Amino acid sequence: MTRIDTSAETQPELSKDANAAPALIALDWGTTALRAYLLDANGAVLDTRASPAGIMNLPKPAAEGGFDTVFEETCGAWLASIASLPVIAAGMVGSAQGWMEAPYVSTPADPAALVAGIVRVKTLKGTTVHIVPGVLEDGALPNVMRGEETQIFGALASDPSLDQQPHGGLIGLPGTHAKWAVVSKGRIERFYTFMTGETFGALRDHTILGRTMRATDQQDLGAFIRGVDTAKDAGHAGLLATIFSTRTLGLTGQLQPEQQADYLSGLLIGHELRGLNEVLAREEADLAGKALRLIGNDALCERYRLALARFGCHDARTVAHATERGLHRIALQAGLIQPSPSASN
Amino acid sequence: MTRIDTSAETQPELSKDANAAPALIALDWGTTALRAYLLDANGAVLDTRASPAGIMNLPKPAAEGGFDTVFEETCGAWLASIASLPVIAAGMVGSAQGWMEAPYVSTPADPAALVAGIVRVKTLKGTTVHIVPGVLEDGALPNVMRGEETQIFGALASDPSLDQQPHGGLIGLPGTHAKWAVVSKGRIERFYTFMTGETFGALRDHTILGRTMRATDQQDLGAFIRGVDTAKDAGHAGLLATIFSTRTLGLTGQLQPEQQADYLSGLLIGHELRGLNEVLAREEADLAGKALRLIGNDALCERYRLALARFGCHDARTVAHATERGLHRIALQAGLIQPSPSASN
C-alpha cells in the first residue's frame, strides 16, 4: 500500500539520558521514504536518520543490492559502533516489491501474530533485518495494511485503555489511503481503507473539477466544513454526485475558485466519515460521542478533528510517536530486546 | 459541461423521400465535436456532417472567428443552396466558453422555456444561429446541463407516454458526466449529475488502482457485474472504501489483472445507481420495476442495462436519434420551421 509518511508529525523525543545505551535500530520503510530510529531498550529515541529512498525510489534496483546500499548508508554508522544491534523494519519493505516479502497476517491480529510472521533478510555485511508483516482482512472486500499495524500497536502501547471501550477502540490513520481500525483486547479486530487522499489528488489534478480551482497558500476551513456538511447531510446520492457541486457552486457564484479545493477535500473526508459511520452503525456504534485516536501529520489530523466534530465526535486526539513506539513494542514481543529493569517497575 | 458525443450511437435515418426539402440546419456542438444535421420540416435527416472542432478544439481562437470558420466549413455548402435555412444549435456552444453564452434556464423547464432563452448570434455571412440554453437546477447541490436538455425533449418527442408515469418518467444519459432527469408533463422537473465516466478515467489512469490492471480488448461482463453487485450490496462504506477492493481482490488472487478495469467500472456504475435509488426513495420511487429510457452510445447503454437489471429494473430501452429529434422539436416550438401538412395529420 502507499503509506503515508507520518514521520513529519512531530520531532522525535530525543532521549536526555546521556547514559542510555543503543539497543535497537527501528526502520519505517515505506514507498516514498525511509525513516530510521536508534532506540534504547525502553524505546527512547537516541538518534534518527531519514532517506528519500523509499522502496519505489531506490538508487539502484533491488536485484543489484539497492536495499543493502540504502540500509548501509542510513544505518551503517550506528552498526559500526555496535555491530550486534538488532534491526526491525515495518512498511512496504515487506511487500512483494520490497526487500523480502512478509506475507500478510490475518485479522484478528495481535503483536504475537505479527512476531510469528516476521521474515528475516541478511544484509551483505551479515546483519539480520527483521521485517514485520502487514495485516489482511479477508472477505468480499478484502483489506490490507503494511506499516499501519505497527503504528496501531504503538498507539496502544502509549494508551492501553484505548481498546477497552464497549464496541472496541477506534483508530484513524488519515492519508493517501486512510485506514480506520477497530481494536479490542490488544488486537486489530477489523479495519477499513478509504482512498481519500489519492482520490482527492486524482479529481483535483485530472478532472474538470480542477479547472476552476485557483491554488492558494491559505486554507479556507469554512469551505472545508461546508464540504463535510454537504457530504454528511446531502450526500445520499453518493460521492459521484456531490463532487460535481464543486463546479456548479462555482458556476453559480456560491464558491470562489480559491475555496474549491478545500470544499472538495471536505466533501471527500465527509464521505469517508459518513461511510465509516454506516459501518459502525451495523455494530450499533456511532462516531457521535465516540473517543477515538488519530495517527498522522498534525495538519491533516486537525482537519479530521474538525470533520469529526461535525459528526458529533469531540474526542479525537493525535497519538504522537506511534511508529517508533510500535516498532519498539514488536521488538520487545519478538525478544529482540529486553526491557531494562528500571522500565519494568 | 463535458458532453458525451452520442452521435456514434446509430447511423441517422436518412430520408428516402427524394422530394423532401431541406428546412433546418441542426447543430449538436459540444466540447470535443460538432455534428450537423440537415433536416426536412418533419425532422427527417437529409444529410449530416461531422467535425472534430468542438468548442475546446477550434482551429483558431473564438476571438479570431474560430466558430465562424468551423460553421462555414461544415454547413456552408447547405447554405449555398438555400441561404434562408434556419439554424439551431445546442450544447457547450452556448456556454461561457462557447460562441455566445445562452444563460441557463431554471427547472422545471419545458421547450417553451428553452425557446424563451434562445440567444442569437450572426455569422460573418449574415446567417442567424439560434443557440438553445442549458438548464440549471439551483439549490445546495446545483446541477447544470447543456445539450442533454435537447436530447431529453427529443426522447419525449419520440415517446410521449414517457412522462406519464406516477412518479414522472426517468431518463438516463450515461457518460463522462452521467445525467438522470425526472420528466413530467412535458417538463424536466429535476436532474442529477454523476461524474462516473470521468472519475473512472481519473482512478484508472492516475491512482494505484491502474497499476495492477492489464488492458485487454475483451470485456469481462462477469467482473463488471461483480462490481455492480459489490456497490449495491456491500457499498455502505461508500465509494472511497469499495474501490480499494479492485486492488485487494487482485492481491488475494480473486480478480485477474484483465478483469480489474471492468470490475472498477461496475463498482462506479453500481454506486451511481445506488445513489440514484436513494434519491428516488425520497419520493417513494425505486429503480426496481421502473420503466426508464437511456440516451447514449449503444455499448455504454448496454452496460447500464446490465447494471440496472441488478437493481430490479428490466425496462431500459435506448432512445435513438434523440439529439436531432430534440433540435427539431425545439425549432418547431420556436417557429423556425412549420410542420408540413402531411405531418400534422
XYZ file of C-alpha atoms in Angstrom:
690
model
C 0.000 0.000 0.000
C 1.035 3.559 -0.403
C 1.901 4.524 3.112
C 1.747 7.995 4.483
C 4.971 9.243 5.909
C 3.847 10.332 9.339
C 7.386 10.970 10.445
C 6.935 14.701 9.942
C 4.196 14.830 12.549
C 6.491 15.772 15.419
C 10.140 15.796 16.177
C 11.168 12.613 17.944
C 11.624 12.952 21.675
C 15.385 12.524 21.748
C 16.448 10.965 25.000
C 18.069 13.323 27.520
C 19.761 10.423 29.283
C 23.431 10.574 28.287
C 23.952 7.073 29.643
C 21.188 5.450 27.614
C 22.662 2.654 25.514
C 21.596 1.952 21.935
C 19.588 -1.266 21.880
C 17.579 -1.350 18.635
C 17.526 0.001 15.098
C 13.918 0.529 14.058
C 13.011 1.220 10.416
C 9.830 2.723 8.991
C 10.450 1.905 5.315
C 7.625 2.933 3.058
C 7.031 3.583 -0.614
C 8.494 7.058 -0.756
C 10.782 7.344 2.268
C 12.806 5.552 4.903
C 12.988 6.785 8.472
C 15.404 5.101 10.846
C 15.403 5.339 14.644
C 18.123 4.383 17.064
C 16.315 3.396 20.263
C 17.380 2.418 23.751
C 15.905 -0.624 25.476
C 12.960 1.406 26.741
C 12.162 2.871 23.334
C 13.658 6.302 23.929
C 14.926 7.788 20.672
C 18.692 8.357 20.745
C 19.141 9.334 17.106
C 17.236 9.394 13.817
C 18.122 9.276 10.130
C 15.908 9.911 7.131
C 16.327 8.935 3.500
C 14.186 9.630 0.427
C 14.956 6.071 -0.713
C 11.503 4.572 -0.321
C 11.053 1.159 -1.906
C 9.883 2.748 -5.177
C 12.758 5.206 -5.073
C 15.907 3.129 -4.553
C 19.190 4.494 -6.005
C 19.655 1.169 -7.820
C 17.422 -1.847 -8.421
C 16.730 -4.307 -5.627
C 18.396 -7.072 -7.658
C 21.599 -5.018 -7.689
C 21.627 -4.521 -3.942
C 19.526 -1.346 -3.757
C 18.111 -2.154 -0.342
C 21.525 -3.064 1.056
C 23.040 0.182 -0.198
C 20.351 2.343 1.344
C 20.440 0.402 4.605
C 24.232 0.766 4.858
C 24.122 4.492 4.071
C 21.401 5.090 6.631
C 22.360 2.767 9.495
C 25.991 1.857 8.801
C 27.439 4.338 11.282
C 25.234 3.024 14.107
C 26.268 -0.563 13.375
C 29.935 0.451 13.136
C 29.717 1.350 16.837
C 27.697 -1.665 17.951
C 27.645 -4.407 15.348
C 25.254 -6.552 17.368
C 22.299 -4.113 17.361
C 19.089 -5.889 16.351
C 17.188 -4.372 13.424
C 13.416 -4.329 12.940
C 11.553 -2.866 9.947
C 7.909 -2.268 9.035
C 6.092 -0.933 5.989
C 6.222 -1.597 2.281
C 9.735 -3.013 2.696
C 7.869 -6.255 3.448
C 5.670 -6.159 0.329
C 6.151 -8.183 -2.843
C 8.027 -5.152 -4.217
C 10.099 -4.809 -1.032
C 13.340 -6.262 0.287
C 11.705 -9.551 1.174
C 8.021 -10.359 1.216
C 6.498 -10.853 4.668
C 3.129 -12.488 3.918
C 0.105 -10.816 5.486
C -1.155 -11.968 8.882
C -4.952 -12.263 9.089
C -7.252 -10.375 11.422
C -7.789 -10.535 14.308
C -4.084 -9.790 14.743
C -2.094 -9.106 17.906
C 1.635 -8.402 18.341
C 2.336 -12.112 18.863
C 0.816 -12.886 15.458
C 2.937 -10.193 13.855
C 6.034 -11.613 15.543
C 5.186 -15.081 14.257
C 5.040 -13.607 10.750
C 8.368 -11.784 10.848
C 10.699 -12.640 7.961
C 14.461 -12.222 8.196
C 16.737 -10.891 5.498
C 20.520 -10.888 5.890
C 22.475 -7.875 4.617
C 25.732 -8.219 2.687
C 27.575 -7.367 5.901
C 25.740 -10.087 7.802
C 23.211 -8.036 9.773
C 19.770 -9.651 10.142
C 16.842 -7.321 9.391
C 13.529 -8.476 10.908
C 10.634 -7.425 8.694
C 7.191 -7.126 10.300
C 4.321 -8.445 8.156
C 1.265 -6.449 7.180
C -2.300 -7.405 8.096
C -5.023 -8.779 5.836
C -8.730 -8.805 6.480
C -10.218 -11.254 4.021
C -13.770 -11.283 2.685
C -15.831 -9.830 -0.141
C -13.973 -6.547 0.267
C -10.521 -7.592 1.472
C -8.379 -5.013 3.217
C -4.645 -4.835 3.631
C -2.236 -2.640 5.559
C 1.546 -2.528 5.843
C 3.105 -0.282 8.431
C -0.149 0.966 9.932
C -0.418 -2.210 12.072
C 2.842 -1.218 13.720
C 1.617 2.341 14.332
C -1.610 0.985 15.820
C 0.285 -1.151 18.330
C 2.430 1.890 19.071
C -0.712 3.855 19.878
C -1.981 1.038 22.099
C 1.379 0.918 23.888
C 1.005 4.635 24.757
C -2.652 4.414 25.686
C -3.577 0.898 26.837
C -7.121 1.939 27.817
C -7.915 2.675 24.173
C -9.196 -0.799 23.369
C -11.344 -1.172 26.484
C -14.341 0.678 25.020
C -17.675 -1.165 24.671
C -17.500 -1.519 20.869
C -13.704 -1.591 20.805
C -11.381 1.343 20.323
C -11.250 3.177 17.024
C -8.013 4.441 15.493
C -7.882 6.507 12.318
C -4.826 6.937 10.119
C -5.695 9.701 7.622
C -3.779 9.990 4.386
C -3.423 8.786 0.821
C -5.201 5.597 1.818
C -6.873 6.351 5.120
C -7.233 3.393 7.471
C -9.736 3.004 10.297
C -9.075 0.110 12.673
C -11.244 -1.321 15.424
C -9.021 -2.575 18.270
C -10.093 -4.728 21.162
C -8.177 -6.683 23.839
C -4.841 -5.796 22.284
C -5.857 -6.985 18.820
C -6.697 -5.379 15.481
C -10.178 -6.837 15.041
C -11.025 -5.338 11.654
C -10.239 -2.328 9.544
C -11.346 -0.304 6.553
C -9.444 1.544 3.852
C -10.687 4.756 2.252
C -8.733 6.015 -0.775
C -9.488 9.569 0.255
C -6.175 11.329 -0.258
C -5.356 9.655 -3.549
C -8.868 10.198 -4.932
C -8.672 13.862 -3.969
C -5.438 14.236 -5.926
C -6.808 12.413 -8.969
C -10.004 14.504 -9.029
C -8.190 17.792 -8.499
C -5.405 17.160 -10.995
C -7.150 15.048 -13.642
C -10.828 16.044 -13.907
C -12.813 19.122 -14.820
C -13.087 19.977 -11.102
C -9.516 21.234 -11.028
C -10.025 23.591 -13.957
C -11.974 26.167 -11.981
C -9.809 25.917 -8.837
C -7.277 28.594 -8.004
C -4.358 27.457 -5.850
C -3.709 29.398 -2.670
C -1.464 29.112 0.378
C -4.383 29.891 2.662
C -6.632 27.150 3.981
C -10.309 28.021 3.872
C -11.685 25.983 6.733
C -15.167 27.393 6.175
C -15.200 25.894 2.682
C -13.773 22.657 4.074
C -16.536 22.364 6.687
C -19.147 23.223 4.081
C -17.891 20.240 2.088
C -18.018 17.973 5.148
C -21.577 19.073 5.928
C -22.680 18.592 2.331
C -21.432 15.002 2.341
C -22.983 14.393 5.765
C -26.380 15.985 5.153
C -26.918 15.893 1.385
C -24.613 13.073 0.401
C -27.290 10.421 -0.052
C -26.815 10.408 -3.831
C -23.198 9.458 -3.192
C -19.791 10.851 -3.909
C -20.070 10.754 -7.707
C -22.999 13.179 -7.469
C -21.878 15.502 -4.683
C -18.402 16.176 -6.085
C -19.982 17.851 -9.120
C -21.196 20.613 -6.794
C -17.565 21.762 -6.515
C -18.021 23.008 -10.060
C -21.666 24.064 -10.015
C -21.328 26.097 -6.808
C -18.557 27.908 -8.648
C -20.667 28.378 -11.789
C -23.481 29.843 -9.672
C -21.163 32.190 -7.784
C -21.509 30.413 -4.426
C -17.943 29.135 -4.143
C -14.839 31.089 -5.107
C -12.038 29.472 -7.139
C -9.753 29.721 -4.072
C -12.269 27.771 -1.971
C -12.946 24.863 -4.295
C -10.017 22.612 -3.313
C -10.847 22.892 0.394
C -14.516 22.279 -0.343
C -13.662 19.136 -2.342
C -11.339 17.966 0.437
C -14.171 18.438 2.936
C -16.588 16.567 0.687
C -14.295 13.555 0.416
C -13.416 13.424 4.114
C -17.123 13.871 4.843
C -17.957 10.916 2.604
C -15.250 8.873 4.350
C -16.742 9.601 7.776
C -20.281 9.044 6.510
C -19.200 5.622 5.217
C -17.369 4.854 8.442
C -20.490 5.762 10.401
C -22.561 3.359 8.311
C -20.084 0.602 9.069
C -20.199 1.443 12.774
C -23.998 1.522 12.723
C -24.007 -2.169 11.839
C -22.463 -2.762 15.248
C -24.795 -0.236 16.875
C -21.890 2.147 17.301
C -21.658 5.767 16.143
C -18.993 8.421 15.717
C -21.139 10.736 17.852
C -19.787 10.704 21.382
C -17.008 8.276 20.491
C -13.499 8.721 21.919
C -11.062 7.768 19.210
C -7.438 8.369 18.291
C -5.710 9.646 15.172
C -2.251 8.873 13.860
C -0.787 11.121 11.184
C 0.641 14.515 10.457
C -0.654 17.314 12.607
C -2.271 19.443 9.890
C -4.211 16.536 8.423
C -5.279 15.247 11.849
C -6.532 18.751 12.671
C -8.710 18.664 9.528
C -10.082 15.301 10.572
C -10.834 16.654 14.065
C -12.860 19.471 12.502
C -14.707 16.987 10.304
C -15.285 14.508 13.140
C -16.796 17.293 15.243
C -19.486 17.714 12.555
C -20.321 14.060 13.163
C -20.571 14.662 16.911
C -17.170 13.261 17.817
C -15.219 15.689 20.005
C -12.508 13.441 21.432
C -10.019 12.580 18.707
C -6.532 13.243 19.950
C -3.461 12.621 17.815
C -1.124 9.934 19.112
C 2.465 11.068 18.624
C 5.458 8.778 18.032
C 3.230 5.838 17.172
C 5.678 4.461 14.588
C 8.773 4.206 16.760
C 6.744 3.045 19.751
C 5.139 0.333 17.675
C 8.476 -0.896 16.345
C 9.805 -0.961 19.910
C 6.714 -2.810 21.139
C 7.026 -5.522 18.482
C 10.793 -5.862 19.004
C 10.122 -6.458 22.709
C 7.487 -9.071 21.878
C 9.944 -10.735 19.484
C 12.623 -10.885 22.156
C 14.994 -8.773 20.068
C 15.471 -6.553 23.108
C 14.825 -6.882 26.807
C 13.189 -4.115 28.796
C 15.679 -2.536 31.184
C 14.978 -3.148 34.881
C 14.057 0.487 35.519
C 11.340 0.337 32.848
C 9.790 -2.785 34.275
C 8.979 -1.104 37.598
C -20.213 20.544 -19.062
C -18.269 17.921 -20.841
C -20.851 16.425 -23.116
C -20.797 12.944 -24.417
C -20.853 12.645 -28.133
C -23.780 10.327 -28.633
C -23.724 10.779 -32.370
C -21.983 7.459 -32.832
C -24.884 5.569 -31.310
C -26.572 4.815 -34.610
C -26.454 5.998 -38.151
C -29.031 8.700 -38.802
C -32.143 7.546 -40.597
C -31.506 9.325 -43.876
C -34.773 10.223 -45.540
C -35.764 8.104 -48.512
C -38.073 10.819 -49.800
C -36.318 12.362 -52.796
C -38.740 15.273 -52.766
C -38.134 16.184 -49.135
C -36.981 19.779 -48.940
C -34.275 20.979 -46.560
C -35.904 23.074 -43.847
C -33.462 23.277 -40.911
C -29.793 23.034 -40.033
C -29.472 21.490 -36.560
C -26.155 21.537 -34.696
C -25.028 19.415 -31.759
C -21.914 21.392 -30.818
C -20.131 20.048 -27.775
C -16.719 20.269 -26.175
C -14.944 17.792 -28.405
C -17.028 17.564 -31.584
C -19.619 19.192 -33.811
C -22.300 17.173 -35.552
C -24.531 18.922 -38.065
C -27.837 17.646 -39.436
C -29.764 18.865 -42.458
C -33.421 18.162 -41.661
C -36.674 18.472 -43.541
C -39.706 20.116 -41.970
C -40.760 16.839 -40.336
C -37.345 16.201 -38.852
C -36.205 13.565 -41.325
C -32.441 13.638 -41.770
C -31.413 14.562 -45.324
C -27.700 14.875 -44.745
C -25.137 15.016 -41.926
C -21.684 16.459 -41.417
C -19.243 15.902 -38.560
C -16.260 17.935 -37.420
C -13.733 17.362 -34.637
C -13.886 21.107 -33.949
C -15.591 21.020 -30.568
C -15.584 24.294 -28.674
C -12.308 23.379 -26.947
C -10.820 22.269 -30.231
C -11.368 25.153 -32.677
C -8.800 25.597 -35.489
C -8.320 29.202 -34.373
C -9.440 31.188 -31.317
C -13.039 32.304 -30.979
C -11.895 35.937 -30.996
C -10.369 35.378 -34.438
C -13.525 33.882 -35.889
C -12.945 30.247 -34.964
C -16.651 29.477 -34.640
C -17.462 31.194 -37.934
C -14.769 29.247 -39.751
C -15.939 25.862 -38.464
C -19.586 26.718 -39.147
C -18.808 27.778 -42.704
C -16.710 24.672 -43.376
C -19.393 22.381 -42.007
C -22.632 23.990 -43.184
C -21.542 26.392 -45.957
C -22.490 24.030 -48.797
C -26.031 23.595 -47.418
C -26.481 27.353 -47.097
C -25.051 27.905 -50.567
C -28.077 26.002 -51.916
C -30.683 27.593 -49.679
C -29.396 30.712 -47.948
C -32.563 31.139 -45.916
C -32.301 27.873 -43.948
C -32.810 28.493 -40.229
C -30.044 27.243 -37.920
C -30.437 25.897 -34.385
C -27.626 24.720 -32.093
C -27.407 23.076 -28.676
C -24.578 22.057 -26.363
C -21.471 23.719 -24.999
C -21.588 26.174 -27.910
C -23.912 28.136 -25.603
C -21.579 28.070 -22.582
C -19.407 30.930 -21.366
C -16.583 29.353 -23.419
C -18.850 28.968 -26.455
C -19.843 31.103 -29.435
C -22.266 33.147 -27.366
C -23.440 32.428 -23.833
C -27.067 31.332 -23.524
C -27.768 31.699 -19.786
C -29.233 28.643 -18.076
C -32.996 28.236 -17.808
C -34.163 27.012 -14.382
C -36.054 23.817 -13.639
C -38.834 22.953 -14.124
C -38.098 23.590 -17.790
C -40.208 22.860 -20.862
C -39.489 23.516 -24.552
C -41.214 26.917 -24.329
C -38.798 27.961 -21.573
C -35.852 26.839 -23.688
C -37.200 28.806 -26.651
C -37.566 31.905 -24.490
C -33.897 31.530 -23.534
C -32.540 31.141 -27.065
C -29.735 33.581 -27.928
C -28.942 34.586 -31.495
C -25.505 35.022 -32.978
C -24.994 36.356 -36.505
C -22.273 34.786 -38.648
C -19.923 36.874 -40.794
C -22.069 35.950 -43.798
C -25.219 37.118 -42.082
C -26.793 33.788 -41.059
C -28.506 33.790 -37.662
C -27.630 30.831 -35.410
C -30.165 30.159 -32.650
C -28.432 28.749 -29.571
C -30.530 26.723 -27.116
C -29.770 27.417 -23.442
C -28.822 24.767 -20.896
C -30.827 24.000 -17.768
C -29.941 24.809 -14.161
C -31.371 23.243 -11.045
C -30.445 25.529 -8.190
C -30.069 24.556 -4.535
C -27.455 23.286 -2.093
C -26.130 20.977 -4.805
C -26.811 22.872 -8.032
C -26.907 20.931 -11.266
C -26.374 22.079 -14.818
C -26.713 20.523 -18.247
C -26.063 21.772 -21.786
C -27.175 19.669 -24.687
C -28.790 16.904 -22.631
C -31.975 19.022 -22.262
C -32.332 18.919 -26.037
C -31.806 15.149 -26.125
C -34.383 14.707 -23.364
C -37.011 16.618 -25.354
C -36.042 14.541 -28.361
C -36.739 11.382 -26.366
C -40.089 12.791 -25.218
C -40.966 13.661 -28.832
C -40.429 10.001 -29.807
C -42.180 8.550 -26.785
C -44.749 10.992 -25.389
C -46.049 8.466 -22.827
C -42.684 8.519 -21.066
C -43.563 11.321 -18.688
C -46.996 9.991 -17.721
C -45.675 7.604 -15.043
C -46.826 8.082 -11.424
C -43.509 9.492 -10.184
C -42.582 11.008 -13.537
C -40.516 9.436 -16.252
C -36.825 8.788 -15.736
C -34.242 9.320 -18.451
C -30.571 8.428 -18.036
C -27.743 9.813 -20.141
C -24.660 7.740 -19.242
C -21.208 9.103 -19.910
C -18.383 11.281 -18.667
C -20.893 13.156 -16.544
C -23.965 10.938 -16.402
C -27.272 12.764 -16.081
C -30.530 11.374 -14.715
C -33.602 13.521 -15.329
C -37.110 13.202 -13.957
C -39.620 14.363 -16.573
C -43.292 15.043 -16.040
C -45.977 16.761 -18.110
C -43.507 17.688 -20.825
C -41.074 19.317 -18.396
C -37.676 18.486 -16.941
C -38.631 18.570 -13.268
C -35.210 17.889 -11.723
C -31.998 16.105 -12.540
C -28.803 14.722 -11.062
C -25.240 14.554 -12.327
C -22.866 11.695 -11.533
C -19.231 12.169 -12.588
C -18.972 8.450 -13.248
C -17.073 8.303 -16.524
C -14.579 10.992 -15.639
C -13.945 9.563 -12.163
C -13.365 6.134 -13.696
C -10.723 7.595 -16.008
C -9.007 9.510 -13.214
C -8.898 6.467 -10.914
C -7.706 4.107 -13.647
C -5.069 6.414 -15.077
C -3.898 8.341 -12.021
C -4.134 6.154 -8.909
C -2.606 2.931 -7.655
C -5.678 1.040 -8.945
C -4.436 1.271 -12.514
C -1.047 -0.205 -11.687
C -2.277 -3.769 -11.341
C -4.685 -3.601 -14.304
C -3.846 -5.217 -17.613
C -5.520 -3.708 -20.662
C -7.496 -6.036 -22.894
C -9.814 -5.799 -25.873
C -12.232 -8.223 -24.266
C -14.980 -7.021 -21.974
C -15.401 -9.150 -18.864
C -19.054 -8.678 -18.058
C -18.830 -11.074 -15.126
C -16.276 -8.803 -13.480
C -18.417 -5.785 -14.352
C -21.496 -7.299 -12.695
C -19.448 -8.341 -9.687
C -18.510 -4.674 -9.295
C -22.140 -3.571 -9.621
C -23.241 -6.099 -7.002
C -20.457 -5.108 -4.631
C -21.534 -1.467 -4.774
C -25.178 -2.450 -4.414
C -24.818 -4.959 -1.584
C -21.616 -4.061 0.245
C -21.254 -0.425 -0.705
C -22.457 1.016 2.581
C -18.982 2.252 3.473
C -19.084 4.288 0.277
C -17.134 4.549 -2.920
C -13.829 5.588 -1.319
C -13.807 2.268 0.551
C -15.163 -0.118 -2.062
C -12.846 0.992 -4.881
C -9.866 -0.256 -2.881
C -11.182 -3.803 -3.362
C -10.154 -3.509 -7.031
C -6.612 -3.806 -5.734
C -7.095 -6.135 -2.783
C -9.107 -8.688 -4.753
C -6.137 -8.713 -7.102
C -3.640 -9.070 -4.244
C -5.623 -12.014 -2.869
C -5.881 -13.737 -6.259
C -9.655 -13.245 -6.617
C -9.560 -10.824 -9.564
C -7.242 -11.099 -12.539
C -5.380 -8.064 -13.898
C -7.516 -8.246 -17.076
C -10.717 -8.056 -15.002
C -9.892 -5.117 -12.793
C -10.947 -2.290 -15.124
C -14.349 -3.872 -15.749
C -14.785 -4.518 -12.035
C -13.973 -0.870 -11.241
C -16.367 0.279 -13.967
C -19.083 -1.886 -12.428
C -18.339 -0.540 -8.954
C -18.716 3.057 -10.091
C -21.866 2.494 -12.131
C -23.215 0.489 -9.188
C -22.526 3.407 -6.842
C -24.232 5.749 -9.312
C -27.374 3.583 -9.371
C -27.269 3.089 -5.609
C -27.170 6.876 -5.173
C -29.917 7.358 -7.735
C -32.049 4.832 -5.871
C -31.575 6.744 -2.621
C -32.722 9.915 -4.350
C -35.746 8.090 -5.767
C -36.541 6.591 -2.355
C -37.145 10.096 -1.021
C -40.056 10.268 -3.449
C -41.127 6.709 -2.619
C -39.911 5.584 -6.025
C -37.457 2.805 -6.815
C -35.453 1.571 -9.790
C -36.991 -1.869 -9.245
C -39.850 -2.294 -11.679
C -39.331 1.141 -13.193
C -39.623 1.681 -16.945
C -36.981 4.204 -17.927
C -35.116 5.306 -21.025
C -31.438 5.688 -21.842
C -29.762 8.049 -24.275
C -26.180 7.378 -25.273
C -23.887 5.141 -27.238
C -25.058 1.568 -27.586
C -22.190 -0.186 -25.798
C -22.425 2.060 -22.741
C -26.220 1.844 -22.622
C -25.913 -1.946 -22.739
C -23.634 -1.841 -19.666
C -26.179 0.313 -17.883
C -28.952 -2.117 -18.783
C -26.957 -4.957 -17.209
C -26.366 -2.862 -14.105
C -29.975 -1.670 -13.897
C -31.155 -5.284 -14.034
C -29.207 -5.929 -10.813
C -31.332 -3.196 -9.256
C -34.523 -4.851 -10.493
C -35.072 -2.580 -13.485
C -35.664 -4.594 -16.664
C -37.170 -1.963 -18.971
C -34.475 0.491 -20.005
C -34.549 0.880 -23.755
C -32.157 3.185 -25.588
C -33.820 6.082 -27.400
C -32.135 6.586 -30.762
C -31.806 9.895 -32.614
C -32.649 11.889 -29.504
C -30.314 14.748 -30.430
C -31.654 15.542 -33.889
C -35.230 14.968 -32.781
C -34.779 17.334 -29.871
C -33.301 20.042 -32.062
C -36.223 19.621 -34.472
C -38.733 19.748 -31.608
C -37.318 22.995 -30.237
C -37.056 24.583 -33.705
C -40.757 23.814 -34.205
C -41.586 25.340 -30.831
C -39.518 28.409 -31.743
C -41.367 28.823 -35.040
C -38.155 28.454 -37.022
C -39.911 25.832 -39.116
C -43.522 24.838 -39.730
C -44.621 21.231 -39.731
C -45.579 20.152 -43.222
C -49.312 19.487 -43.762
C -48.788 15.738 -44.117
C -47.101 15.555 -40.725
C -49.857 17.423 -38.949
C -52.463 14.791 -39.801
